[in-house]
Short mmCIF file of C-alpha atoms and ligand atoms in Angstrom, two decimals:
data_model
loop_
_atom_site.label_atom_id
_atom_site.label_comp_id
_atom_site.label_asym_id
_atom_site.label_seq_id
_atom_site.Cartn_x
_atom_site.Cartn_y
_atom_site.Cartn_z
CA UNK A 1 -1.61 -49.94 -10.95
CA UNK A 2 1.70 -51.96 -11.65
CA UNK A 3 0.93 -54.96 -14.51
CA UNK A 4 1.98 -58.33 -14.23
CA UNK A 5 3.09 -60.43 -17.08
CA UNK A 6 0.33 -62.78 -15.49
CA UNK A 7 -2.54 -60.22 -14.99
CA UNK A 8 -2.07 -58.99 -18.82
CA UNK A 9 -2.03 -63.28 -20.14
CA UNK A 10 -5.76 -63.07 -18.27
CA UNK A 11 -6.75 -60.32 -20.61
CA UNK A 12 -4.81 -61.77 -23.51
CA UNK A 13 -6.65 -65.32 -23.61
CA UNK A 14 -9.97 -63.72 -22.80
CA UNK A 15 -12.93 -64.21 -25.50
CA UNK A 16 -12.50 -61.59 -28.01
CA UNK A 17 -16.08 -60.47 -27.39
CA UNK A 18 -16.11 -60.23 -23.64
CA UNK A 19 -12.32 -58.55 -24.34
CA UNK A 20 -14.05 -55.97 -26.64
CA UNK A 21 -16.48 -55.16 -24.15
CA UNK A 22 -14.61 -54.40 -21.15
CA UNK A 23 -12.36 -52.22 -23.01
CA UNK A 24 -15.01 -50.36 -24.44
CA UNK A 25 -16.30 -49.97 -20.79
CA UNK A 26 -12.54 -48.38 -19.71
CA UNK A 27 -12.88 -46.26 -22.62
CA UNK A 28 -16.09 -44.68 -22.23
CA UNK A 29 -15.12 -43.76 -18.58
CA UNK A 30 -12.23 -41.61 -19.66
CA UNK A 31 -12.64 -40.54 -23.29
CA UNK A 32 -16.19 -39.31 -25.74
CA UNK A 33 -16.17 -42.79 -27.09
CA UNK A 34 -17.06 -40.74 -30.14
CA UNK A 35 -14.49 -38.58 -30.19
CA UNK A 36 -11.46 -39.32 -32.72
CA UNK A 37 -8.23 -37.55 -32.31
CA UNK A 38 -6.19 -37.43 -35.79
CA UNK A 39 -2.82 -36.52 -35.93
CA UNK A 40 -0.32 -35.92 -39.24
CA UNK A 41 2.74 -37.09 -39.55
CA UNK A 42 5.82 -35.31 -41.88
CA UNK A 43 9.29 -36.64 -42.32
CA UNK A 44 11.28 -33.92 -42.24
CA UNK A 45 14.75 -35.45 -42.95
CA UNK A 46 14.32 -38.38 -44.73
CA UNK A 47 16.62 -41.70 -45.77
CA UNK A 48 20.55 -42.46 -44.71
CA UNK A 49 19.33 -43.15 -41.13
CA UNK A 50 22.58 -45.48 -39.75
CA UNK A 51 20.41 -47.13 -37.60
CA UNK A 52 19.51 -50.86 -38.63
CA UNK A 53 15.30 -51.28 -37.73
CA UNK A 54 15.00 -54.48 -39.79
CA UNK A 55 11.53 -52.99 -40.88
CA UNK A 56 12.50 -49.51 -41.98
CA UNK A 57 12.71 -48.21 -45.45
CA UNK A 58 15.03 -45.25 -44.54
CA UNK A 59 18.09 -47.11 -43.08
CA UNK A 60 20.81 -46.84 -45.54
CA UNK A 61 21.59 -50.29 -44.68
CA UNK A 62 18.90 -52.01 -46.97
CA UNK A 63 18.43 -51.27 -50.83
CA UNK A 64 14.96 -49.72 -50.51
CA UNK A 65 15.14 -47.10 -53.67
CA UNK A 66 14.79 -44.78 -51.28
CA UNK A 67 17.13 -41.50 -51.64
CA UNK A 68 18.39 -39.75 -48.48
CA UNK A 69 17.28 -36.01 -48.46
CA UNK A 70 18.67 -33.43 -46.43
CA UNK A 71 16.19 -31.61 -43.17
CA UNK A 72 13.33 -30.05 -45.15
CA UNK A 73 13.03 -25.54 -44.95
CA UNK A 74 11.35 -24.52 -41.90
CA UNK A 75 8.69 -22.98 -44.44
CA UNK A 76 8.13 -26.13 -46.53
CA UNK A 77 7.38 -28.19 -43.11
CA UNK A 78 5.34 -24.66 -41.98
CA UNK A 79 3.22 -25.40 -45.34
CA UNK A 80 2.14 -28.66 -44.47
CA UNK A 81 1.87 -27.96 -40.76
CA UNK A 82 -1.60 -25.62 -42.16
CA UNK A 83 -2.57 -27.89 -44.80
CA UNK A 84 -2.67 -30.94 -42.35
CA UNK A 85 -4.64 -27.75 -39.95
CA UNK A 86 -6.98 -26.95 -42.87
CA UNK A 87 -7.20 -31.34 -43.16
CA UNK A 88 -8.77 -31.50 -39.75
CA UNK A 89 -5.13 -33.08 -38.02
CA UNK A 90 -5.33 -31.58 -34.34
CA UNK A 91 -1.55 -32.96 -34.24
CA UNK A 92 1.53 -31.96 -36.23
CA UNK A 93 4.35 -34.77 -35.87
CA UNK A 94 7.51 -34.32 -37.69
CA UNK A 95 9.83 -37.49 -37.95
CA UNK A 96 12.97 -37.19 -38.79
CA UNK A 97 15.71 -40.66 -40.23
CA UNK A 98 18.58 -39.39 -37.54
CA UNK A 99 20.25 -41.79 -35.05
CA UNK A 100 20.08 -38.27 -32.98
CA UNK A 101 19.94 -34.48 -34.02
CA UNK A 102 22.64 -32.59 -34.90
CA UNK A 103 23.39 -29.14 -32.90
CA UNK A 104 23.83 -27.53 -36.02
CA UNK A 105 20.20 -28.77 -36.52
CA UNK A 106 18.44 -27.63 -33.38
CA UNK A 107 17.68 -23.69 -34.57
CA UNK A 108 15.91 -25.43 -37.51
CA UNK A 109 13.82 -27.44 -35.30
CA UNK A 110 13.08 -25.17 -32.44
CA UNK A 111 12.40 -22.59 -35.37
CA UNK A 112 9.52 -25.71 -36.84
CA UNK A 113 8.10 -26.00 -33.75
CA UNK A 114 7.30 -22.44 -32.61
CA UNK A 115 5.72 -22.11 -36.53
CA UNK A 116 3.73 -24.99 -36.23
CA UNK A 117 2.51 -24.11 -32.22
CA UNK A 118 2.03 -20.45 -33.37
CA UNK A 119 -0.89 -22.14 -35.80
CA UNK A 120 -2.40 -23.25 -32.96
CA UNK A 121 -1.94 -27.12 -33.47
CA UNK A 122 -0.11 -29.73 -30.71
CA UNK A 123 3.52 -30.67 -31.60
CA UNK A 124 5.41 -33.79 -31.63
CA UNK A 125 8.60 -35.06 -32.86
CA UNK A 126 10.65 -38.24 -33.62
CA UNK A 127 14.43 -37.43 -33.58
CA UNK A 128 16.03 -40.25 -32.25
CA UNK A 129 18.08 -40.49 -29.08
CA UNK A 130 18.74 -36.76 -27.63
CA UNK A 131 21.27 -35.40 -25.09
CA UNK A 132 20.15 -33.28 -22.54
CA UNK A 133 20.73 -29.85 -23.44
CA UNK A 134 18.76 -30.82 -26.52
CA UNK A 135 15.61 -31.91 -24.82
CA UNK A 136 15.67 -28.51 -22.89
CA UNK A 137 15.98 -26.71 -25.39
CA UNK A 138 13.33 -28.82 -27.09
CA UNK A 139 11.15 -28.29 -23.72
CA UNK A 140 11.73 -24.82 -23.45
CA UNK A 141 10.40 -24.05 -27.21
CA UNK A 142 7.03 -25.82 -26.43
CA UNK A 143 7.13 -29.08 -27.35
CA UNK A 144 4.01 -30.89 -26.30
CA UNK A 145 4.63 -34.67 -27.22
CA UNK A 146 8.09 -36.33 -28.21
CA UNK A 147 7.50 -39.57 -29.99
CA UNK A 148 10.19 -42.69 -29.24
CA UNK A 149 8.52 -46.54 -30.12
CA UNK A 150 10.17 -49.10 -28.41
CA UNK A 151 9.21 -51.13 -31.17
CA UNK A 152 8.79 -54.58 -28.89
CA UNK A 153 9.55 -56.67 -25.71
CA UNK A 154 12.91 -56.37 -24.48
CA UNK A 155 13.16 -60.07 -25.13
CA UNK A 156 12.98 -59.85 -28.84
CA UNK A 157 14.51 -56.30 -29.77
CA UNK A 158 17.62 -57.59 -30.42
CA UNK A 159 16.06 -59.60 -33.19
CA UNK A 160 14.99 -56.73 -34.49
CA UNK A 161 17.50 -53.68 -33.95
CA UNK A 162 21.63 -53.73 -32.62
CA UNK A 163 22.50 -50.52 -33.30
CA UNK A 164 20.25 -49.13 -30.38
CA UNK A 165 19.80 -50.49 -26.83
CA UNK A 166 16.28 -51.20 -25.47
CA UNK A 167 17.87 -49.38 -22.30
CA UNK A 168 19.07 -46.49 -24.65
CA UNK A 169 15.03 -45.80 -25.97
CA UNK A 170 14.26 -46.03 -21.98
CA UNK A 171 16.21 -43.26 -20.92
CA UNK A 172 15.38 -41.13 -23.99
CA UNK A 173 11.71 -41.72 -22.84
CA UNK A 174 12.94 -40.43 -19.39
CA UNK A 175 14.79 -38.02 -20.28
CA UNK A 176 12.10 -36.04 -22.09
CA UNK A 177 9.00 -37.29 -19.34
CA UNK A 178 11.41 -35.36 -16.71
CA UNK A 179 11.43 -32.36 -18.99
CA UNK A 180 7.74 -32.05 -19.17
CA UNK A 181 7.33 -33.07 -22.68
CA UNK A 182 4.42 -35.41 -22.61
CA UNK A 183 5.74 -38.61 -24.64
CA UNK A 184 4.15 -40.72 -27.18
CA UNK A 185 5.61 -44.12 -27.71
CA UNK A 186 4.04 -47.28 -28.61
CA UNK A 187 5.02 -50.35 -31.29
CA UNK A 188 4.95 -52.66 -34.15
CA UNK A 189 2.82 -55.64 -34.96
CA UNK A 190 4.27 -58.26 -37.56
CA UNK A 191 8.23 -58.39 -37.11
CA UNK A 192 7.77 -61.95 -36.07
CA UNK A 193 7.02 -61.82 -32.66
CA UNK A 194 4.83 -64.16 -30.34
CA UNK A 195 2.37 -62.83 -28.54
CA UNK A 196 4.31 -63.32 -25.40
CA UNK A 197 6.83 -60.29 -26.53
CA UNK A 198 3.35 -58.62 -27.68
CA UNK A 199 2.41 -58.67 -23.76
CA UNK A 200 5.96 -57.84 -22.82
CA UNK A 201 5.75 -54.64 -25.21
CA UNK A 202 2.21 -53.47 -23.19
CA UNK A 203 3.87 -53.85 -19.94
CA UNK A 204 6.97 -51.85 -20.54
CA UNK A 205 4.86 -48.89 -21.86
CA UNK A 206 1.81 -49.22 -19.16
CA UNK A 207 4.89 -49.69 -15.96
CA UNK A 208 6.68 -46.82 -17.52
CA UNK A 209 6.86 -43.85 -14.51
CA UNK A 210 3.62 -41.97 -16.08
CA UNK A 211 2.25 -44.41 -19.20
CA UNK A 212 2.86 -42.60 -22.75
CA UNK A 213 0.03 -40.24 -23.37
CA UNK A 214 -0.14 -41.44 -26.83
CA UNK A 215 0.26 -45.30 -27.76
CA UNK A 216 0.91 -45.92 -31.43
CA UNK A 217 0.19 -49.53 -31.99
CA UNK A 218 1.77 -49.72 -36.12
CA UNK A 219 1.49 -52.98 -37.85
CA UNK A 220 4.22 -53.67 -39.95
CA UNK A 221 4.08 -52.09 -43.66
CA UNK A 222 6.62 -54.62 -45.54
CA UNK A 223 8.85 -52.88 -47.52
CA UNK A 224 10.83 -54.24 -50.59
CA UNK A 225 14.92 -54.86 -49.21
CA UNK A 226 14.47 -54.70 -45.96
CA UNK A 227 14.77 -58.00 -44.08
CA UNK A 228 11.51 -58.07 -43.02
CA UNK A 229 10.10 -58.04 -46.61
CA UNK A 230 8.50 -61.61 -46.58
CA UNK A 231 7.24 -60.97 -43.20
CA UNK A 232 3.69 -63.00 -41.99
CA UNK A 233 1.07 -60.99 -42.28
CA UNK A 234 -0.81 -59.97 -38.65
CA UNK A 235 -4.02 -61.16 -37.72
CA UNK A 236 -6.67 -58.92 -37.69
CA UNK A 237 -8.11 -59.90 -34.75
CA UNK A 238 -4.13 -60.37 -33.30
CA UNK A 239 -4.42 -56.94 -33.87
CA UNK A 240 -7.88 -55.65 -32.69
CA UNK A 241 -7.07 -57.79 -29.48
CA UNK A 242 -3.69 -55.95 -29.08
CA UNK A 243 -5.44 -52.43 -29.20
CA UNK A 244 -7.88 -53.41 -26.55
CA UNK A 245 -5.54 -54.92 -24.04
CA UNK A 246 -2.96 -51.42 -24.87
CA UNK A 247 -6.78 -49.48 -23.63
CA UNK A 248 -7.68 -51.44 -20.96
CA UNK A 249 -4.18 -51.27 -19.55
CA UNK A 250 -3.70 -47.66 -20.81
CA UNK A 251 -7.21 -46.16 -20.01
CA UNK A 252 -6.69 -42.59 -20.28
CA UNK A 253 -3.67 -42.80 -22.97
CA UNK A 254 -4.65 -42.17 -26.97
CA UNK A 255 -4.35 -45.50 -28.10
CA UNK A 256 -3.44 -44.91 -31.89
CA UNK A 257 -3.65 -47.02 -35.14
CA UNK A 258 -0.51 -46.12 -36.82
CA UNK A 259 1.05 -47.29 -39.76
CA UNK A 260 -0.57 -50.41 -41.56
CA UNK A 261 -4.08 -48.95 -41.46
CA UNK A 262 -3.68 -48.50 -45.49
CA UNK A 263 -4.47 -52.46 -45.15
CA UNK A 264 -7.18 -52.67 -43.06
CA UNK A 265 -10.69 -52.48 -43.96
CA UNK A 266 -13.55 -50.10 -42.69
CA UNK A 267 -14.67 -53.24 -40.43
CA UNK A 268 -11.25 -53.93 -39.28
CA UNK A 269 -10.94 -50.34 -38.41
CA UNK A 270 -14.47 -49.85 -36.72
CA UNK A 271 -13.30 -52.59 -34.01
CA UNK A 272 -10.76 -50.92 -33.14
CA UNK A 273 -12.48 -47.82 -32.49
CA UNK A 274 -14.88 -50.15 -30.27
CA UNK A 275 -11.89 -51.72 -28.94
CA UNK A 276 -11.23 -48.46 -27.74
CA UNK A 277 -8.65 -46.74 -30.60
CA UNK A 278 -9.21 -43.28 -30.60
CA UNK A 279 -6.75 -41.85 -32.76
CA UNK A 280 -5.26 -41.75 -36.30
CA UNK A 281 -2.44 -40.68 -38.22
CA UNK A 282 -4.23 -38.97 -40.92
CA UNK A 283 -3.01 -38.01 -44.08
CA UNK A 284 -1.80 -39.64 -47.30
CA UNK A 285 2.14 -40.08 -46.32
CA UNK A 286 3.06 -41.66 -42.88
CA UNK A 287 6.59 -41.10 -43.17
CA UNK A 288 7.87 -42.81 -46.32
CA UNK A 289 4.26 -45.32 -46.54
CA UNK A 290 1.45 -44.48 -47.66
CA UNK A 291 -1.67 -43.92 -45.63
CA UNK A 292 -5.48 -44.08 -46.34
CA UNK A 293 -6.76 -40.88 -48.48
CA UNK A 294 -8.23 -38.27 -46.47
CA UNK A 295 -11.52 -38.42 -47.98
CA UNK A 296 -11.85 -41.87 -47.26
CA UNK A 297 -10.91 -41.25 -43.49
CA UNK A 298 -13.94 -38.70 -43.34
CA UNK A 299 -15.98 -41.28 -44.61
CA UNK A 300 -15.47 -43.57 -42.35
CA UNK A 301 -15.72 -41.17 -39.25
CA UNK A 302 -19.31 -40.15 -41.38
CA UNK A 303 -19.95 -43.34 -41.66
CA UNK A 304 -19.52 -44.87 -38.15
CA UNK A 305 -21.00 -40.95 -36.75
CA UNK A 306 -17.49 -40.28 -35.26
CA UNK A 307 -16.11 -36.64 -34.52
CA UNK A 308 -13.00 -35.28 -34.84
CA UNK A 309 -11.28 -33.71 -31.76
CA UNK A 310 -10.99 -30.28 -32.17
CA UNK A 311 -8.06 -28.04 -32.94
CA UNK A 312 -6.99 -25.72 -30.39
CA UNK A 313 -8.47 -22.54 -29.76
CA UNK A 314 -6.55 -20.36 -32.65
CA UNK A 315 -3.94 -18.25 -31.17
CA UNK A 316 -4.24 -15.31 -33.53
CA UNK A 317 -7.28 -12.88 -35.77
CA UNK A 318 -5.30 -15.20 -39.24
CA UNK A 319 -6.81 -17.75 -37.59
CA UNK A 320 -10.33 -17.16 -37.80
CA UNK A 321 -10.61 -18.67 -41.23
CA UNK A 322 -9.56 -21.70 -39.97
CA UNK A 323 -11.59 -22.08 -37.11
CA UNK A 324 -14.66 -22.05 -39.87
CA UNK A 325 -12.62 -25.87 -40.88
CA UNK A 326 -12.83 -26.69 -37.23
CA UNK A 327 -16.29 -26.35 -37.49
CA UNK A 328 -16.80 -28.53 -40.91
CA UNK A 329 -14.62 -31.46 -39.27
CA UNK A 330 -17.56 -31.97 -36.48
CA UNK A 331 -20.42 -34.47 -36.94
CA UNK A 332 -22.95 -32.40 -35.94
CA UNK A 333 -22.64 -29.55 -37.60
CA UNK A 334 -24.67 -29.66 -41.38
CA UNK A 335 -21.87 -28.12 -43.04
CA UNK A 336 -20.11 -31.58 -42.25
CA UNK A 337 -22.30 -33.55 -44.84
CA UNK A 338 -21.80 -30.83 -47.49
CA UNK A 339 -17.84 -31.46 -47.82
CA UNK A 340 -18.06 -35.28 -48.21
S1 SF4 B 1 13.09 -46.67 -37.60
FE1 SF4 B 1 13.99 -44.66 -37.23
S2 SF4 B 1 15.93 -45.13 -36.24
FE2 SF4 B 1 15.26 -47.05 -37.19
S3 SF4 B 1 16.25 -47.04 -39.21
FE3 SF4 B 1 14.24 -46.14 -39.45
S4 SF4 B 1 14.54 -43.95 -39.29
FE4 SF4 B 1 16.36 -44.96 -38.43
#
């Protein structure tokens, strides 16, 4: 189904209630409404980005304290690739601060993602534009999701970012969708934006060709000396009501809360899941924020008698210790309650 900008204000000025419900309805006809997918995100070349995302700590264009660092050992990012495993993350993304990749870079990353496949875990990464021989050769090591936000509507990126077309991100998206890399792409609540560019946002990613498989919805974390430092807080129900519209239009894409969910409160966060969220970045680092504690996040999922999605059947006898974790992330099984 194609949205219009007219069928997606009907869902926007809808009672939050009667909102909440029907998405919860969408979701429960294509997902366990129980079901939680978590994913872990690494930065694996940090800082000195050139781009200028008036938001982001790493561009070397603000004074953010942060220090550019060069692309991390395939074995460091390996490391945290099994601890996020051992964590419960079904989902290994790896982020790198690059306008685009390098070719002198592309062993090192094929090289990351056949480790972190090989552990038996889904793979994503955030690179920045690519040129074609680099998303085949990204394709043809396995890649299962590359992840490319397009931030906002088309009407108010240019506030935002000039360094990088909104057409530029498109094609990128394209580019990878046509090599059978499943994409994950979503945005950012809180750089100033009416709700008018929030609907224009949801109906570039749900009229995309295929609609991303995984929808990050971030709301902005503020960062000291970048211009959007003194930024308005979001709403939380602003929020809550974006993540149910991104479900209802997006019914059988992960709808993620992303960065920002450091902020938010168990309540906050249990409407979303009945908004229909179903997945997490997990982990105490997103990138260069930081993230709710991972005991906390187990808590909650106790708590609210959530389940984590499963890890992938392990792909070798090393993994059998593992699969014993697998077994101590799930609700139901006793040896849950013991860990927390
Ligand atoms: S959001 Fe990405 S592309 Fe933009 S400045 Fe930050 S690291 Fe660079």
């Amino acid at each position: 189904m194609s949205w219009t900008i007219d069928k997606v204000k009907v869902l926007f000025n809808k009672p939050l209630l009667d909102l909440l419900y029907d998405a919860q309805k969408v979701h429960r006809q294509h997902f366990d409404p129980l079901e939680i997918q978590m994913s872990t995100l690494l930065s694996v070349k940090t800082g000195g980005c050139p781009e200028d995302c008036k938001y982001c700590s790493q561009s070397a264009r603000y004074k953010t304290g942060l220090r550019a660092e060069k692309l991390l050992q395939v074995e460091k990012v390996l490391q945290s690739a099994r601890t996020a495993k051992e964590a419960g993350s079904s989902r290994f993304c790896m982020g790198a601060a690059w306008s685009n990749p390098h070719e002198r870079d592309m062993p090192y990353l094929e090289e990351m993602v056949r480790g972190v496949k090989a552990l038996g875990l889904e793979t994503c990464m955030t690179l920045g534009k690519l040129t074609d021989s680099q998303v085949e050769r990204l394709a043809n090591v396995g890649l299962d999701y590359y992840s490319h936000n397009l931030d906002t509507s088309p009407e108010y990126y240019g506030s935002i970012i000039t360094t990088r077309t909104y057409q530029d991100r498109l094609t990128t998206i394209d580019k990878v969708r046509a090599a059978g890399i499943k994409v994950c792409s979503g945005g950012i609540l809180g750089l100033g934006e009416s709700n008018l560019d929030r609907i224009g946002l949801l109906l570039q990613l749900a009229n995309l060709s295929k609609a991303p498989e995984s929808v990050p919805i971030n709301m902005l974390v503020k960062v000291a000396g970048t211009p959007l430092e003194d930024s308005e807080p979001v709403d939380a129900f602003d929020y809550i009501r974006v993540i149910a519209v991104a479900r209802i239009m997006m019914p059988t894409s992960y709808v993620r809360i992303a960065a920002g969910r450091e902020k938010m409160n168990e309540q906050m966060q249990a409407m979303c899941f009945m908004a229909g969220a179903n997945s997490i970045f997990y982990g105490c680092k997103l990138l260069t924020a930081t993230n709710p504690d991972e005991d906390q996040d187990m808590k909650l999922i106790r708590k609210l008698g959530l389940k984590t999605q499963k890890v992938r059947q392990s792909l070798t006898d090393e993994e059998e210790g593992a699969s014993l974790l697998k077994d101590v992330m799930t609700m139901d099984d006793e040896k849950y309650y013991q860990v927390i």
